[in-house]
Coordinates of C-alpha atoms in Angstrom, one line a residue:
Chain A
M242 CA -59.9 -23.5 -82.2
K243 CA -60.0 -19.8 -82.9
K244 CA -63.6 -18.9 -83.8
H245 CA -63.6 -15.2 -84.4
R246 CA -62.0 -15.0 -87.8
A247 CA -61.9 -11.2 -88.0
K248 CA -60.5 -10.6 -84.6
P249 CA -56.7 -10.9 -85.3
Y250 CA -57.1 -8.6 -88.3
L251 CA -58.9 -6.0 -86.1
F252 CA -56.0 -6.1 -83.6
I253 CA -53.4 -5.4 -86.3
L254 CA -55.4 -3.1 -88.4
P255 CA -54.2 0.2 -86.8
V256 CA -50.6 -0.8 -87.3
L257 CA -51.2 -1.8 -90.9
V258 CA -52.9 1.5 -91.6
L259 CA -49.9 3.4 -90.1
A260 CA -47.5 1.3 -92.1
L261 CA -49.4 2.1 -95.3
V262 CA -50.0 5.8 -94.7
F263 CA -46.6 6.7 -93.2
V264 CA -44.2 4.3 -94.9
Y265 CA -45.4 2.5 -98.0
V266 CA -47.5 5.2 -99.6
P267 CA -44.9 8.0 -99.3
F268 CA -42.2 5.5 -100.3
V269 CA -44.0 4.4 -103.5
Q270 CA -45.0 8.0 -104.1
S271 CA -41.4 9.2 -103.8
V272 CA -40.0 6.5 -106.2
V273 CA -42.8 7.2 -108.7
S274 CA -42.4 11.0 -108.5
S275 CA -38.7 10.6 -109.4
F276 CA -39.8 9.8 -112.9
F277 CA -42.1 12.8 -113.2
N278 CA -42.2 16.5 -113.1
V279 CA -43.8 17.2 -109.7
R280 CA -46.0 20.3 -109.1
M281 CA -45.7 22.4 -106.0
D282 CA -48.6 20.6 -104.3
G283 CA -46.9 17.3 -104.8
S284 CA -49.1 16.1 -107.7
L285 CA -47.5 14.6 -110.8
A286 CA -47.3 16.7 -113.9
D287 CA -45.7 15.0 -116.9
F288 CA -43.7 11.8 -117.2
T289 CA -40.0 12.7 -117.8
G290 CA -38.4 9.2 -117.6
L291 CA -34.9 9.4 -116.3
R292 CA -34.5 13.1 -116.7
N293 CA -34.6 13.9 -113.0
Y294 CA -31.7 11.4 -112.5
R295 CA -29.7 12.8 -115.4
N296 CA -30.1 16.2 -113.9
L297 CA -29.1 14.9 -110.6
F298 CA -26.0 13.1 -111.8
S299 CA -24.8 16.2 -113.6
N300 CA -25.5 18.4 -110.6
E301 CA -22.3 19.5 -108.8
I302 CA -24.1 20.0 -105.4
F303 CA -25.3 16.4 -105.6
A304 CA -21.8 15.1 -106.3
Q305 CA -20.4 17.2 -103.5
S306 CA -23.1 16.1 -101.0
M307 CA -22.4 12.5 -102.0
A308 CA -18.6 13.0 -101.6
N309 CA -19.1 14.7 -98.2
T310 CA -21.3 11.8 -97.1
F311 CA -18.7 9.2 -98.1
L312 CA -15.9 11.2 -96.5
F313 CA -18.0 11.4 -93.3
M314 CA -18.5 7.6 -93.5
L315 CA -14.8 7.0 -94.1
L316 CA -13.8 8.9 -91.0
F317 CA -16.8 8.0 -88.8
V318 CA -17.0 4.3 -89.2
P319 CA -13.4 3.3 -88.2
L320 CA -13.2 5.9 -85.4
N321 CA -16.6 4.8 -84.0
F322 CA -15.6 1.2 -84.3
I323 CA -12.2 1.5 -82.7
L324 CA -13.5 3.5 -79.7
I325 CA -16.4 1.2 -79.0
F326 CA -14.3 -1.9 -79.3
L327 CA -11.8 -0.4 -77.0
A328 CA -14.5 0.5 -74.4
V329 CA -15.9 -3.0 -74.6
L330 CA -12.5 -4.7 -74.2
L331 CA -11.7 -2.4 -71.2
T332 CA -15.0 -3.2 -69.4
E333 CA -15.5 -6.7 -70.5
R334 CA -15.3 -8.3 -67.1
E335 CA -18.4 -7.9 -64.9
S336 CA -17.4 -6.1 -61.7
R337 CA -18.6 -3.3 -59.6
R338 CA -16.1 -0.9 -61.0
N339 CA -17.1 -1.8 -64.6
K340 CA -20.7 -1.2 -63.7
F341 CA -19.8 2.4 -63.1
F342 CA -18.0 2.7 -66.4
E343 CA -20.8 0.9 -68.3
T344 CA -23.2 3.6 -67.0
V345 CA -20.7 6.3 -68.2
F346 CA -20.4 4.8 -71.6
M347 CA -24.2 4.5 -71.9
L348 CA -24.9 8.1 -70.9
P349 CA -24.5 9.9 -74.3
M350 CA -27.7 7.9 -75.2
A351 CA -29.7 9.8 -72.7
M352 CA -28.8 13.2 -74.2
G353 CA -31.0 14.4 -77.1
M354 CA -29.4 14.8 -80.5
S355 CA -29.9 18.5 -80.8
S356 CA -28.7 19.2 -77.3
M357 CA -25.5 17.3 -78.0
A358 CA -25.1 19.0 -81.3
L359 CA -25.4 22.4 -79.6
I360 CA -22.9 21.5 -76.9
F361 CA -20.4 20.4 -79.7
K362 CA -21.1 23.5 -81.7
Y363 CA -20.0 25.7 -78.8
M364 CA -17.1 23.5 -77.7
F365 CA -15.7 23.6 -81.2
R366 CA -15.7 27.3 -81.7
P367 CA -12.4 28.6 -83.0
S368 CA -10.4 31.0 -80.6
V369 CA -13.0 31.0 -77.8
G370 CA -13.9 27.3 -77.7
I371 CA -12.9 25.0 -74.9
I372 CA -11.6 22.3 -77.3
N373 CA -8.9 24.4 -78.9
R374 CA -7.9 25.6 -75.5
L375 CA -7.5 22.0 -74.2
I376 CA -5.5 20.8 -77.2
G377 CA -3.6 24.1 -77.4
I378 CA -3.9 24.6 -81.1
D379 CA -6.3 27.0 -82.6
I380 CA -8.0 24.8 -85.3
Q381 CA -10.5 26.6 -87.5
W382 CA -13.3 24.2 -86.9
T383 CA -15.9 26.4 -88.5
N384 CA -13.9 27.8 -91.4
N385 CA -11.8 24.8 -92.5
A386 CA -13.7 22.2 -94.5
L387 CA -11.8 19.2 -93.2
A388 CA -11.8 20.4 -89.6
A389 CA -15.5 21.0 -89.8
M390 CA -16.0 17.5 -91.1
F391 CA -14.0 16.1 -88.2
S392 CA -16.0 18.0 -85.7
V393 CA -19.2 16.5 -87.2
V394 CA -17.6 13.1 -87.1
F395 CA -16.8 13.5 -83.4
L396 CA -20.4 14.4 -82.8
G397 CA -21.6 11.4 -84.7
V398 CA -19.4 9.1 -82.6
F399 CA -20.9 10.5 -79.4
L400 CA -24.4 10.1 -80.6
D401 CA -23.9 6.5 -81.5
F402 CA -21.6 5.5 -78.8
G403 CA -24.0 4.2 -76.1
L404 CA -26.1 1.9 -78.2
D405 CA -23.2 0.4 -80.1
Y406 CA -21.3 -0.1 -76.9
I407 CA -24.2 -2.1 -75.3
I408 CA -24.7 -4.3 -78.3
L409 CA -21.1 -5.2 -78.5
L410 CA -20.6 -5.5 -74.7
S411 CA -23.5 -7.8 -74.2
S412 CA -22.6 -10.1 -77.1
M413 CA -19.0 -10.2 -75.8
R414 CA -20.2 -11.2 -72.4
S415 CA -22.5 -13.9 -73.7
L416 CA -19.7 -15.7 -75.5
D417 CA -19.2 -19.3 -74.4
K418 CA -16.4 -19.1 -71.8
A419 CA -15.3 -22.8 -72.1
P420 CA -13.1 -22.5 -75.2
Q421 CA -11.4 -19.4 -73.7
E422 CA -10.6 -21.2 -70.5
A423 CA -9.4 -24.3 -72.3
A424 CA -7.1 -22.2 -74.4
R425 CA -5.7 -20.4 -71.3
L426 CA -5.0 -23.7 -69.7
D427 CA -3.1 -24.7 -72.8
G428 CA -0.9 -21.7 -72.3
A429 CA -2.5 -19.2 -74.8
N430 CA -1.9 -15.6 -73.8
E431 CA -4.7 -13.0 -73.7
W432 CA -3.8 -11.6 -77.2
Q433 CA -4.2 -15.1 -78.7
V434 CA -7.4 -15.7 -76.8
L435 CA -8.8 -12.4 -78.2
T436 CA -7.7 -12.8 -81.8
R437 CA -8.1 -16.5 -82.2
I438 CA -11.2 -17.2 -80.1
K439 CA -13.2 -14.2 -79.1
L440 CA -12.9 -12.2 -82.4
P441 CA -14.1 -15.1 -84.6
L442 CA -17.0 -15.8 -82.3
L443 CA -17.8 -12.2 -82.2
S444 CA -17.4 -11.5 -85.9
P445 CA -21.1 -11.5 -86.8
T446 CA -21.9 -8.9 -84.1
L447 CA -18.8 -6.9 -85.1
F448 CA -19.9 -6.9 -88.8
F449 CA -23.4 -6.0 -87.7
V450 CA -22.3 -3.0 -85.7
L451 CA -20.1 -2.0 -88.6
F452 CA -23.0 -2.1 -91.1
I453 CA -25.3 -0.2 -88.8
S454 CA -22.7 2.6 -88.5
I455 CA -22.2 2.6 -92.3
K456 CA -26.0 3.0 -92.6
D457 CA -26.1 5.7 -90.0
A458 CA -23.3 7.5 -91.8
L459 CA -25.2 7.3 -95.1
L460 CA -28.3 8.8 -93.5
I461 CA -26.8 11.4 -91.2
C462 CA -28.6 14.8 -91.5
A463 CA -30.1 16.4 -88.4
P464 CA -26.9 16.6 -86.4
V465 CA -25.2 18.4 -89.3
M466 CA -28.1 20.8 -89.6
V467 CA -27.8 21.8 -85.9
M468 CA -24.0 21.9 -85.7
T469 CA -22.7 23.3 -89.0
E470 CA -25.8 23.8 -91.2
G471 CA -23.7 22.1 -93.9
G472 CA -21.0 24.7 -93.8
P473 CA -18.5 26.1 -94.4
F474 CA -19.4 26.4 -98.1
R475 CA -21.4 23.1 -98.1
S476 CA -18.4 21.2 -97.0
T477 CA -20.4 19.2 -94.4
Q478 CA -23.6 19.1 -96.4
T479 CA -24.6 15.4 -96.5
I480 CA -26.8 13.7 -99.0
V481 CA -29.9 13.4 -96.8
Y482 CA -29.4 17.1 -95.8
Y483 CA -29.3 17.9 -99.5
Y484 CA -32.6 16.0 -99.9
Y485 CA -34.1 18.0 -97.1
I486 CA -33.0 21.3 -98.7
E487 CA -34.4 20.4 -102.1
A488 CA -37.7 19.2 -100.6
F489 CA -38.3 21.9 -98.0
R490 CA -36.3 25.0 -98.9
N491 CA -36.3 24.8 -102.7
S492 CA -39.6 22.9 -103.0
N493 CA -37.9 21.0 -105.8
Y494 CA -39.9 17.8 -105.3
S495 CA -38.7 16.1 -108.5
A496 CA -35.1 16.4 -107.4
A497 CA -35.9 15.4 -103.9
A498 CA -37.7 12.3 -105.1
A499 CA -34.7 11.3 -107.3
I500 CA -32.2 11.9 -104.4
S501 CA -34.3 9.9 -102.0
T502 CA -34.6 7.0 -104.5
V503 CA -30.8 6.9 -104.9
V504 CA -30.3 6.8 -101.2
F505 CA -33.1 4.2 -100.8
I506 CA -31.1 1.9 -103.1
I507 CA -27.8 2.4 -101.3
A508 CA -29.5 1.9 -97.9
A509 CA -31.2 -1.2 -99.1
I510 CA -27.9 -2.7 -100.2
I511 CA -26.3 -1.9 -96.9
T512 CA -29.3 -3.1 -94.8
S513 CA -29.8 -6.4 -96.6
A514 CA -26.1 -7.2 -96.2
S515 CA -26.4 -6.5 -92.4
A516 CA -29.6 -8.6 -92.2
A517 CA -27.8 -11.5 -93.9
L518 CA -25.0 -11.2 -91.3
D519 CA -27.5 -11.0 -88.5
S520 CA -29.1 -14.3 -89.3
R521 CA -25.7 -15.8 -88.9
R522 CA -25.3 -14.2 -85.5
V523 CA -28.3 -16.0 -83.9
H524 CA -26.8 -19.4 -83.1
Y525 CA -24.0 -17.9 -81.0
E526 CA -26.5 -16.5 -78.4
N527 CA -28.2 -18.3 -75.5
Chain B
M875 CA -5.4 -11.7 -65.2
R876 CA -6.9 -10.3 -68.4
I877 CA -5.2 -7.3 -69.8
R878 CA -2.6 -5.9 -67.4
R879 CA -4.6 -4.0 -64.8
A880 CA -3.1 -0.6 -64.1
P881 CA -2.6 0.6 -67.7
A882 CA -6.1 -0.7 -68.6
L883 CA -7.6 1.2 -65.7
V884 CA -5.9 4.4 -66.8
L885 CA -7.1 3.9 -70.3
T886 CA -10.6 3.2 -69.2
C887 CA -10.6 6.4 -67.0
L888 CA -9.3 8.4 -70.0
L889 CA -11.9 7.1 -72.3
A890 CA -14.6 7.7 -69.7
S891 CA -13.5 11.3 -69.2
V892 CA -13.6 11.9 -72.9
I893 CA -17.1 10.6 -73.1
L894 CA -18.2 12.5 -70.0
F895 CA -16.5 15.7 -71.0
P896 CA -19.2 17.3 -73.1
L897 CA -21.8 16.5 -70.4
I898 CA -19.6 18.0 -67.7
Y899 CA -18.8 21.0 -69.8
A900 CA -22.5 21.6 -70.5
F901 CA -23.1 21.6 -66.8
L902 CA -20.3 24.0 -66.0
A903 CA -21.2 26.2 -69.0
S904 CA -24.8 26.5 -67.7
F905 CA -23.3 28.8 -65.0
F906 CA -21.2 30.9 -67.4
T907 CA -21.9 34.6 -67.7
A908 CA -22.1 36.1 -71.2
G909 CA -18.5 37.3 -70.7
D910 CA -17.3 33.8 -69.9
F911 CA -18.2 32.6 -73.4
S912 CA -15.9 35.1 -75.1
T913 CA -13.0 35.0 -72.7
I914 CA -9.7 34.0 -74.2
P915 CA -8.4 31.4 -73.2
A916 CA -11.7 29.7 -72.9
P917 CA -12.4 29.0 -69.2
L918 CA -13.5 25.6 -67.9
M919 CA -15.0 27.0 -64.7
P920 CA -17.6 29.7 -64.5
S921 CA -16.4 33.0 -63.1
S922 CA -19.2 32.9 -60.5
W923 CA -21.6 30.2 -59.4
S924 CA -25.0 31.9 -59.9
L925 CA -28.3 30.4 -60.9
R926 CA -29.1 33.3 -63.1
N927 CA -29.1 31.3 -66.4
Y928 CA -31.6 28.9 -64.8
T929 CA -33.9 31.7 -63.7
T930 CA -33.6 33.2 -67.2
I931 CA -34.7 30.0 -68.8
A932 CA -37.5 29.4 -66.3
S933 CA -38.9 32.8 -67.0
N934 CA -38.5 32.4 -70.8
R935 CA -41.7 33.0 -72.6
Y936 CA -41.7 29.7 -74.5
F937 CA -39.3 27.3 -72.7
P938 CA -41.9 25.9 -70.2
A939 CA -44.3 25.3 -73.2
Y940 CA -41.5 23.5 -75.1
V941 CA -40.9 21.2 -72.2
A942 CA -44.7 20.6 -71.7
N943 CA -45.1 19.8 -75.5
S944 CA -42.3 17.3 -75.4
V945 CA -43.6 15.6 -72.3
I946 CA -47.1 15.4 -73.7
T947 CA -46.1 14.2 -77.1
G948 CA -43.6 11.8 -75.5
L949 CA -46.3 10.3 -73.3
L950 CA -48.9 10.1 -76.0
S951 CA -46.6 8.5 -78.5
A952 CA -45.2 6.0 -76.0
T953 CA -48.7 5.0 -74.8
V954 CA -50.2 4.6 -78.3
R955 CA -47.1 2.6 -79.3
M956 CA -47.5 0.4 -76.3
V957 CA -51.2 -0.4 -76.9
L958 CA -50.7 -1.0 -80.6
S959 CA -47.7 -3.2 -80.1
V960 CA -49.3 -5.4 -77.4
L961 CA -52.5 -5.8 -79.5
S962 CA -50.6 -6.7 -82.7
A963 CA -48.1 -9.0 -80.9
Y964 CA -51.0 -10.7 -79.2
A965 CA -52.7 -11.3 -82.6
F966 CA -49.5 -12.5 -84.2
S967 CA -48.6 -14.9 -81.3
F968 CA -51.9 -16.5 -80.4
F969 CA -53.9 -16.5 -83.6
R970 CA -53.5 -18.4 -86.8
F971 CA -55.0 -16.5 -89.7
K972 CA -54.6 -16.1 -93.4
G973 CA -51.8 -13.8 -94.5
R974 CA -50.2 -13.8 -91.0
R975 CA -46.6 -14.2 -92.3
I976 CA -47.1 -11.6 -95.1
L977 CA -48.6 -9.1 -92.8
L978 CA -45.8 -9.6 -90.3
S979 CA -43.1 -9.1 -93.0
L980 CA -45.0 -6.0 -94.2
I981 CA -44.4 -4.6 -90.7
L982 CA -40.8 -5.8 -90.5
L983 CA -40.0 -4.3 -93.9
T984 CA -40.9 -0.8 -92.7
L985 CA -37.8 -0.9 -90.6
F986 CA -35.7 -1.1 -93.7
I987 CA -37.0 2.2 -95.2
P988 CA -35.1 5.2 -93.9
S989 CA -37.8 7.4 -92.4
D990 CA -35.9 10.7 -93.0
L991 CA -36.3 10.2 -96.7
L992 CA -40.1 10.0 -96.3
L993 CA -40.3 13.4 -94.7
S994 CA -41.7 15.3 -97.7
G995 CA -44.4 12.7 -98.4
N996 CA -45.4 12.5 -94.8
Y997 CA -45.4 16.3 -94.5
M998 CA -47.9 16.5 -97.4
T999 CA -50.1 13.9 -95.7
I1000 CA -50.2 15.8 -92.4
Q1001 CA -50.8 19.1 -94.3
H1002 CA -53.8 17.6 -96.1
L1003 CA -55.2 16.2 -92.9
G1004 CA -54.9 19.7 -91.4
L1005 CA -52.7 18.4 -88.6
L1006 CA -49.8 20.9 -88.8
D1007 CA -49.2 22.5 -85.4
S1008 CA -51.0 19.7 -83.5
Y1009 CA -49.9 17.0 -81.1
L1010 CA -51.4 14.4 -83.4
G1011 CA -49.3 15.7 -86.2
I1012 CA -46.1 15.7 -84.1
I1013 CA -46.5 12.1 -83.0
S1014 CA -48.1 10.7 -86.2
T1015 CA -44.9 9.3 -87.8
S1016 CA -43.7 7.8 -84.5
L1017 CA -46.8 5.7 -83.9
L1018 CA -45.8 2.6 -85.8
P1019 CA -44.1 0.3 -83.2
A1020 CA -42.5 -2.2 -85.7
S1021 CA -39.5 -3.2 -83.6
Q1022 CA -41.6 -3.5 -80.5
I1023 CA -44.1 -5.7 -82.2
L1024 CA -41.4 -8.1 -83.4
M1025 CA -39.7 -8.3 -80.0
L1026 CA -43.0 -8.7 -78.0
R1027 CA -44.1 -11.4 -80.5
Q1028 CA -40.9 -13.3 -79.8
Y1029 CA -41.6 -12.9 -76.1
Y1030 CA -45.3 -14.0 -76.3
C1031 CA -44.5 -16.9 -78.6
S1032 CA -42.6 -18.5 -75.7
I1033 CA -45.9 -18.5 -73.7
P1034 CA -47.6 -21.9 -74.4
S1035 CA -50.7 -21.4 -76.4
S1036 CA -52.5 -23.9 -74.1
I1037 CA -52.6 -21.2 -71.5
H1038 CA -54.4 -19.0 -74.0
D1039 CA -56.8 -21.7 -75.0
S1040 CA -57.7 -22.7 -71.5
A1041 CA -58.1 -19.1 -70.4
L1042 CA -60.5 -18.4 -73.3
M1043 CA -62.3 -21.7 -72.6
D1044 CA -62.9 -20.5 -69.0
G1045 CA -64.6 -17.4 -70.5
C1046 CA -61.6 -15.0 -70.2
G1047 CA -61.9 -12.4 -72.9
D1048 CA -59.0 -11.1 -75.0
G1049 CA -58.9 -7.9 -73.0
R1050 CA -58.7 -9.8 -69.7
F1051 CA -56.1 -12.1 -71.1
I1052 CA -53.9 -9.2 -72.2
I1053 CA -54.3 -7.2 -69.0
S1054 CA -54.0 -10.0 -66.4
I1055 CA -51.6 -12.4 -68.1
L1056 CA -49.6 -10.8 -71.0
I1057 CA -48.9 -7.4 -69.5
P1058 CA -47.7 -8.7 -66.0
L1059 CA -45.5 -11.3 -67.8
S1060 CA -43.8 -8.6 -69.9
R1061 CA -43.8 -5.8 -67.4
A1062 CA -40.0 -5.2 -67.5
V1063 CA -39.8 -5.3 -71.3
A1064 CA -42.8 -3.0 -71.6
G1065 CA -41.3 -0.5 -69.1
A1066 CA -38.1 -0.3 -71.2
F1067 CA -40.1 0.0 -74.4
F1068 CA -42.1 2.8 -72.9
L1069 CA -39.0 4.7 -71.8
Q1070 CA -37.4 4.1 -75.2
S1071 CA -40.4 5.3 -77.1
F1072 CA -40.8 8.3 -74.8
T1073 CA -37.1 9.2 -75.2
S1074 CA -37.1 8.9 -78.9
M1075 CA -40.2 11.1 -79.3
F1076 CA -39.0 13.6 -76.8
N1077 CA -35.6 13.9 -78.5
S1078 CA -36.8 13.7 -82.1
Y1079 CA -35.8 16.7 -84.2
L1080 CA -36.5 16.8 -87.9
W1081 CA -40.2 15.8 -88.0
P1082 CA -41.4 18.1 -85.2
L1083 CA -39.3 20.9 -86.8
L1084 CA -41.3 20.4 -90.0
V1085 CA -44.8 20.1 -88.7
T1086 CA -44.7 22.9 -86.2
N1087 CA -44.7 26.6 -87.0
R1088 CA -46.2 28.3 -84.0
P1089 CA -43.6 28.8 -81.2
S1090 CA -46.1 27.6 -78.6
M1091 CA -46.3 24.2 -80.4
R1092 CA -42.6 23.5 -80.6
T1093 CA -41.0 20.6 -78.8
V1094 CA -38.0 21.2 -76.5
Q1095 CA -35.2 19.8 -78.7
I1096 CA -36.2 22.2 -81.5
G1097 CA -37.0 25.0 -79.0
I1098 CA -33.5 25.0 -77.5
T1099 CA -31.9 25.6 -80.8
M1100 CA -34.2 28.7 -81.3
L1101 CA -34.1 30.3 -77.8
G1102 CA -32.6 33.4 -79.3
Y1103 CA -29.9 34.0 -76.6
A1104 CA -27.2 32.7 -78.9
E1105 CA -27.6 35.7 -81.2
S1106 CA -26.4 37.9 -78.4
L1107 CA -23.6 35.5 -77.8
N1108 CA -25.0 34.6 -74.4
Y1109 CA -25.1 30.9 -74.5
G1110 CA -25.5 30.4 -70.7
P1111 CA -29.3 30.1 -70.8
V1112 CA -29.1 27.6 -73.7
F1113 CA -26.8 25.4 -71.6
A1114 CA -29.1 25.8 -68.6
A1115 CA -32.0 24.6 -70.8
I1116 CA -29.9 21.6 -72.0
V1117 CA -29.0 20.6 -68.5
T1118 CA -32.6 21.1 -67.2
V1119 CA -33.9 18.7 -69.9
F1120 CA -31.1 16.2 -69.4
I1121 CA -31.2 15.7 -65.6
P1122 CA -34.5 13.8 -65.5
F1123 CA -33.2 11.5 -68.3
L1124 CA -29.9 11.0 -66.5
I1125 CA -31.8 9.8 -63.4
V1126 CA -34.2 7.5 -65.2
F1127 CA -31.4 6.0 -67.3
I1128 CA -29.3 5.2 -64.3
L1129 CA -32.3 3.7 -62.5
M1130 CA -33.4 1.7 -65.5
R1131 CA -30.0 0.8 -66.8
R1132 CA -30.3 -3.0 -66.5
H1133 CA -33.8 -3.2 -68.1
L1134 CA -32.6 -0.9 -70.9
M1135 CA -29.5 -3.0 -71.5
A1136 CA -31.6 -6.2 -71.6
V1137 CA -34.0 -4.8 -74.1
L1138 CA -31.5 -3.0 -76.3
K1139 CA -29.2 -6.0 -76.6
Q1140 CA -31.9 -8.2 -78.1
G1141 CA -33.7 -5.5 -79.9
Y1142 CA -30.9 -3.7 -81.7
M1143 CA -31.4 -5.5 -84.9
F1144 CA -34.7 -3.8 -85.3
M1145 CA -33.5 -0.3 -84.8

C-alpha cells in the first residue's frame, strides 16, 4: 500500500542524526575514552586499560563526591516522597478548593532551576537570612557541612515537587473507585481503605516516582552549582558536579570519562528497574 | 467523609504556604533596598515599596538581551522539536518499513542516557562546528524530541490507518494530511508540548552556560546568576529579575494547567 519506500526514512532522518550526533557518539566516545589517556583536544593518546578507573577509585575527591551524592539521596528521596504523598492525600478529592491547591503545588515547576536556587541561596544565609529568622535558630547553612547538605535537599524537593505531585495525583484519581466503595460499605475505615486498597493499586506508580527521584538524586548537579558551588569544603559537591569540574575546569578528560562511565552504569541500573516497574503500571490505567 | 475535614484543611494550607513561601519571598524581596538584605533580624516586608529594583534591572546593560536570547532560543527549540516530532511520529504511525522497531527503540533509548554526562563530548562537537556563542549551539542538544515522538506516536496510532489510506488515495499529500488532519487532532497535546519544550529550553542552565562566552549571548537563567549586584550585597535587582522572568510563566501555567496535567501524567515515563 505504501509505495514511496524512502519516505518514512526521510521523515525520521533528522531525529536519527540528532540522536547519533548528540547522544550515541558522545556516549560511546566517553566510554571508550575512559580506557585511554585523552589529549586536551579530546583525541585519544595511548590505551591505559583500567588505569583511569584505578586512579578514580583511589581518589579521595571521587569517594567524597560519591558519599555526598548518596547522602543527598538518602535525605532527598524520603523527604520528597513523604511531602508529595501527603500533598496528594490532602488534595485527592476533585473540588473547587482542591483545584486551587493543585495549582499551588504545581507552581514550583514554572520557576526556572537557577532562579529557584538563587532564591534559596539568599533565604538560607546565616544571620541575615529569612529562614533562620523564621525558625528562630541561627543555623550555619553555609559553613556547616550537614546544614549545607540539608539546604540543597530542600531546594531539590522544591524543584521536583510539581511534576511528582501531578504524576501521583493523577494516578491516584484514576484508580477504580468500586473496590473502595465496596470496602466502605463493608465498614472499612479510611485508614484501611488507604493501606489495603489504594496503596497496593498505586504501588507501581509509587515505586516509579521513587525510582525517578533516586535517579534525579544521583544526577543532581546544576542546583548545587548555583546554590553552594559544592561548598563548604566540597561537602555538597556531588558526583556529576565532580565530573563537570574534571571536564571543564581541570580539562582532565580521562578522569571525566571514567566518572561518567561509572555514573552511566549506576543510572542504567536505576532506570531499567524503573522501566520494569513501569510496564507493570500500565494495566491499572484507563 | 474522607480524612477528617478541619485538620486536613489546616495541614493543606500549611503545606501550600511552605511551597508558596519562596515565591512570595522572592516577590517581597524584589522591593528590598540594599539595606534590607543585611538588616538583623531579617525583614519579611520591604522597608519601602519602590520600583527602583525593577527600573535598575530594566536599564541593565545585558538583562534585556538575556531575556531576548532566552525567548528566541526557547521558540526556536520548541518549533524545531514540534516539526521533528510530528514528522517522525507520522512516519512511525502510518508507514511500515524495515527497521521501524529498531529505529524507534534507538530513539527511546536516548532517554536512558543522562544528558549531563554527555556535556564534554557535545561541547567538543559544537566547538568543532564553530557554533559556540550562537543560537544554534545553544539549542543543539535540546532538539531531539524523543519523549514527544513516543507520545505523539501513541496518539496517532489510535487514528485508523484507513483514514490515511483514503486521504492519500484522494490525492492528499503527506504535508496536507499532517497539516489538515493530524495537527488539528492533536492540537491540545501539541500546545502543551510546545510550552514544555519552550520552558525547558528557557530554563536550561548547564548547556547554555558552557556554549556561551559573550555576555550578549547568554540566556536569562545564566544571566541572572551573573548580574553583578550580588557582589555589592544588593540582591534587590536580582530578585526583580527573577520575578520579571517568572510572572509570564506563572500566567501561562495557570491558564494551561489542565492541558499540562493531561500531558504530564501520561508522558512522565519519558522524562
